[in-house]
């Protein structure tokens, strides 16, 4: 009975799905990494240059907020198509998983900036004041107070970011982006291969669970506020 | 310039501006704190005392006026030199403000990392400091595992790490229970004696001033109301705000309800307390008085007592008693209803 359902499962499709998993992980983790390289500093700058931050710079804060808000308000699916010329410029092509990194990063970086901003904002202002009273420079406060004190929250944020980005990467399948989303679109949706659809969905759920679980676990064991 | 002054504040004003209004948090403050003092600054909440202490290390920039630390105007320093000056001014806080993700040891290392002290020297210094604050066994604990008093001890050790000349304490005992408060205060006193560090204490509790301060400034409505040695202000508070803090009883007893006779406060110190002033007066004037309130305080090892008495309605006898009291070695003043 099961073999009647899984009619399209053979060596070729299994290999394709295996490649899909790798591509999905590549796109997700790759774009998350690049998004953090951009979004982490932006998130920190958003907090410290705020008028209530410890290094207020009004214009910079205003500009960053506007840019982040604009990029955040474009739905990923539309952004994906809208920036195809830019994607071609950067990646040389608009198809395949490497090309998909471009719209993923453009969409994820501002999202990451907001997640980081929230985490950094949770750091107690009194601790920052204490560091200032010791003569800490702004850079020292960022590297030795803000980031380490916000670490558990930043890790929880990164678990949320990575699963959101995984969702985006699957969406990119519509535009020939590669990965499990691409397989689900081409085989599961267009060709009505329900078994392929089921497997890709199940795999996506499992990958999300694993990534989420790892992030939460690291955040929890690393948090020294809840011990004792 | 006063050579023995460590902190001098000259005509300091701090104004907070918002779109709709201006709030004067500090108004024309002049204050001199000498080396070795334990200087208390007391006031009701909102009086501006926390702002004042933050002006001493420029965590708050004064709107006008000067803050001299060791003779140098702090606001004339560039960022780098200000940070170096701050390493000579330790600070502790009501909420301790420890780094929650660092152990006790690493918290104390933090100011030394900022000051660029080499790791080996710094680690040795941590052990010395932990001995001073009596927490050697908690070296590897995290702040979340400590009690409030222990956290404040870590904060004190951290503030002392770079050998500051001054320790600023912003309501450092307000979050602690009375017993822990006393142990922290005696630690501060000990640090003052042993390490000769000037201590500035911001508080709203008169008992803190009584317990350890040598000098006190009373701040009321953004201004210094009175400043001087603690024993002088306790025995002869001149201004209304000082009297209200020294004799808080005025607020709890409503003398206005009993208009039968005049009320007088008698304040005596250790030398005069052996004389039976009231007894002698009653015998001399042949009329009883009503004792409304009596209290003694131990200030810096000397006994201070105060008593509020109600004189008889008969004005001749009352005047006679006032006459009598003024010849005694006690300070006497009439008490009205201060309840406002």
Short mmCIF file of N, CA and C in Angstrom, two decimals, chain B residues 107-171:
data_model
loop_
_atom_site.label_atom_id
_atom_site.label_comp_id
_atom_site.label_asym_id
_atom_site.label_seq_id
_atom_site.Cartn_x
_atom_site.Cartn_y
_atom_site.Cartn_z
N UNK B 107 34.10 39.62 36.61
CA UNK B 107 33.52 40.94 36.84
C UNK B 107 34.57 41.89 37.41
N UNK B 108 35.35 41.37 38.34
CA UNK B 108 36.36 42.23 38.98
C UNK B 108 37.51 42.50 38.01
N UNK B 109 37.75 41.55 37.10
CA UNK B 109 38.80 41.76 36.08
C UNK B 109 38.42 42.85 35.08
N UNK B 110 37.10 43.03 34.91
CA UNK B 110 36.62 43.92 33.84
C UNK B 110 37.25 45.32 33.85
N UNK B 111 37.20 46.06 34.98
CA UNK B 111 37.81 47.40 34.94
C UNK B 111 39.31 47.36 34.68
N UNK B 112 39.95 46.24 35.05
CA UNK B 112 41.39 46.13 34.81
C UNK B 112 41.67 45.83 33.34
N UNK B 113 40.73 45.12 32.68
CA UNK B 113 40.85 44.93 31.23
C UNK B 113 40.76 46.29 30.54
N UNK B 114 39.82 47.11 31.03
CA UNK B 114 39.66 48.45 30.43
C UNK B 114 40.92 49.28 30.64
N UNK B 115 41.50 49.15 31.83
CA UNK B 115 42.69 49.96 32.14
C UNK B 115 43.95 49.39 31.51
N UNK B 116 43.83 48.20 30.91
CA UNK B 116 44.99 47.61 30.24
C UNK B 116 46.03 47.04 31.19
N UNK B 117 45.58 46.57 32.35
CA UNK B 117 46.50 45.97 33.31
C UNK B 117 46.77 44.52 32.87
N UNK B 118 48.02 44.09 32.96
CA UNK B 118 48.31 42.74 32.45
C UNK B 118 47.61 41.66 33.28
N UNK B 119 47.33 40.55 32.61
CA UNK B 119 46.43 39.54 33.16
C UNK B 119 46.93 38.94 34.48
N UNK B 120 48.23 38.71 34.58
CA UNK B 120 48.77 38.08 35.78
C UNK B 120 48.61 39.00 37.00
N UNK B 121 48.99 40.25 36.82
CA UNK B 121 48.84 41.24 37.90
C UNK B 121 47.37 41.37 38.27
N UNK B 122 46.52 41.44 37.24
CA UNK B 122 45.09 41.63 37.48
C UNK B 122 44.51 40.48 38.29
N UNK B 123 44.93 39.25 37.95
CA UNK B 123 44.39 38.09 38.67
C UNK B 123 44.82 38.09 40.13
N UNK B 124 46.04 38.54 40.38
CA UNK B 124 46.51 38.64 41.76
C UNK B 124 45.69 39.67 42.52
N UNK B 125 45.42 40.77 41.83
CA UNK B 125 44.63 41.86 42.44
C UNK B 125 43.22 41.36 42.78
N UNK B 126 42.65 40.51 41.94
CA UNK B 126 41.31 39.97 42.22
C UNK B 126 41.30 39.25 43.57
N UNK B 127 42.34 38.46 43.81
CA UNK B 127 42.40 37.73 45.08
C UNK B 127 42.51 38.67 46.27
N UNK B 128 43.32 39.72 46.13
CA UNK B 128 43.42 40.72 47.20
C UNK B 128 42.06 41.33 47.49
N UNK B 129 41.39 41.73 46.40
CA UNK B 129 40.10 42.41 46.54
C UNK B 129 39.05 41.50 47.16
N UNK B 130 39.07 40.23 46.74
CA UNK B 130 38.09 39.29 47.29
C UNK B 130 38.31 39.09 48.79
N UNK B 131 39.58 39.20 49.21
CA UNK B 131 39.86 39.13 50.65
C UNK B 131 39.28 40.35 51.37
N UNK B 132 39.47 41.52 50.77
CA UNK B 132 38.96 42.75 51.39
C UNK B 132 37.45 42.66 51.58
N UNK B 133 36.73 42.20 50.55
CA UNK B 133 35.27 42.16 50.66
C UNK B 133 34.77 40.82 51.22
N UNK B 134 35.73 39.95 51.59
CA UNK B 134 35.37 38.72 52.28
C UNK B 134 34.51 37.78 51.43
N UNK B 135 34.93 37.58 50.18
CA UNK B 135 34.14 36.73 49.29
C UNK B 135 35.03 35.74 48.52
N UNK B 136 36.17 35.40 49.11
CA UNK B 136 37.12 34.56 48.39
C UNK B 136 36.50 33.25 47.89
N UNK B 137 35.53 32.74 48.63
CA UNK B 137 34.94 31.44 48.24
C UNK B 137 33.95 31.56 47.07
N UNK B 138 33.63 32.77 46.67
CA UNK B 138 32.66 32.93 45.58
C UNK B 138 33.32 33.32 44.27
N UNK B 139 34.63 33.17 44.20
CA UNK B 139 35.38 33.62 43.04
C UNK B 139 34.80 33.14 41.71
N UNK B 140 34.38 31.90 41.67
CA UNK B 140 33.95 31.34 40.39
C UNK B 140 32.43 31.28 40.25
N UNK B 141 31.72 31.93 41.19
CA UNK B 141 30.26 31.94 41.11
C UNK B 141 29.81 33.00 40.11
N UNK B 142 28.57 32.85 39.62
CA UNK B 142 27.96 33.88 38.78
C UNK B 142 27.07 34.76 39.65
N UNK B 143 26.87 36.03 39.25
CA UNK B 143 26.05 36.93 40.07
C UNK B 143 24.67 36.34 40.43
N UNK B 144 24.09 35.57 39.51
CA UNK B 144 22.76 35.01 39.78
C UNK B 144 22.77 34.08 40.99
N UNK B 145 23.94 33.61 41.37
CA UNK B 145 24.03 32.67 42.50
C UNK B 145 24.30 33.39 43.82
N UNK B 146 24.38 34.72 43.78
CA UNK B 146 24.73 35.47 44.99
C UNK B 146 23.53 36.20 45.57
N UNK B 147 23.61 36.50 46.87
CA UNK B 147 22.59 37.33 47.52
C UNK B 147 22.87 38.80 47.20
N UNK B 148 21.91 39.66 47.54
CA UNK B 148 22.07 41.09 47.29
C UNK B 148 23.32 41.67 47.92
N UNK B 149 23.55 41.31 49.19
CA UNK B 149 24.72 41.84 49.89
C UNK B 149 26.01 41.36 49.25
N UNK B 150 26.02 40.09 48.82
CA UNK B 150 27.23 39.56 48.16
C UNK B 150 27.46 40.25 46.83
N UNK B 151 26.37 40.52 46.10
CA UNK B 151 26.51 41.21 44.82
C UNK B 151 27.12 42.59 45.03
N UNK B 152 26.66 43.29 46.10
CA UNK B 152 27.20 44.62 46.34
C UNK B 152 28.68 44.53 46.74
N UNK B 153 29.04 43.47 47.44
CA UNK B 153 30.46 43.28 47.78
C UNK B 153 31.30 43.09 46.52
N UNK B 154 30.78 42.32 45.57
CA UNK B 154 31.49 42.14 44.30
C UNK B 154 31.62 43.49 43.60
N UNK B 155 30.51 44.27 43.62
CA UNK B 155 30.53 45.58 42.97
C UNK B 155 31.57 46.49 43.62
N UNK B 156 31.70 46.38 44.94
CA UNK B 156 32.69 47.20 45.65
C UNK B 156 34.10 46.77 45.25
N UNK B 157 34.32 45.45 45.23
CA UNK B 157 35.63 44.94 44.81
C UNK B 157 35.96 45.41 43.40
N UNK B 158 34.96 45.35 42.53
CA UNK B 158 35.16 45.77 41.14
C UNK B 158 35.50 47.26 41.07
N UNK B 159 34.78 48.05 41.89
CA UNK B 159 35.01 49.50 41.85
C UNK B 159 36.39 49.87 42.40
N UNK B 160 36.93 49.00 43.27
CA UNK B 160 38.24 49.30 43.87
C UNK B 160 39.40 48.77 43.05
N UNK B 161 39.09 47.97 42.01
CA UNK B 161 40.13 47.23 41.30
C UNK B 161 41.24 48.12 40.77
N UNK B 162 40.90 49.29 40.25
CA UNK B 162 41.92 50.14 39.63
C UNK B 162 42.48 51.17 40.61
N UNK B 163 42.37 50.88 41.93
CA UNK B 163 42.89 51.78 42.97
C UNK B 163 42.37 53.20 42.83
N UNK B 164 41.06 53.39 42.81
CA UNK B 164 40.55 54.75 42.62
C UNK B 164 40.82 55.61 43.85
N UNK B 165 40.75 56.92 43.65
CA UNK B 165 40.93 57.85 44.78
C UNK B 165 39.60 58.09 45.48
N UNK B 166 38.53 57.93 44.70
CA UNK B 166 37.19 58.20 45.23
C UNK B 166 36.27 57.04 44.91
N UNK B 167 35.36 56.75 45.83
CA UNK B 167 34.33 55.75 45.55
C UNK B 167 32.97 56.44 45.67
N UNK B 168 32.24 56.47 44.56
CA UNK B 168 30.91 57.06 44.58
C UNK B 168 29.88 55.95 44.82
N UNK B 169 28.98 56.17 45.78
CA UNK B 169 27.98 55.15 46.09
C UNK B 169 26.59 55.73 45.86
N UNK B 170 25.91 55.25 44.83
CA UNK B 170 24.59 55.78 44.52
C UNK B 170 23.52 54.88 45.13
N UNK B 171 22.99 55.25 46.26
CA UNK B 171 21.96 54.48 46.97
C UNK B 171 22.39 53.01 47.10
#
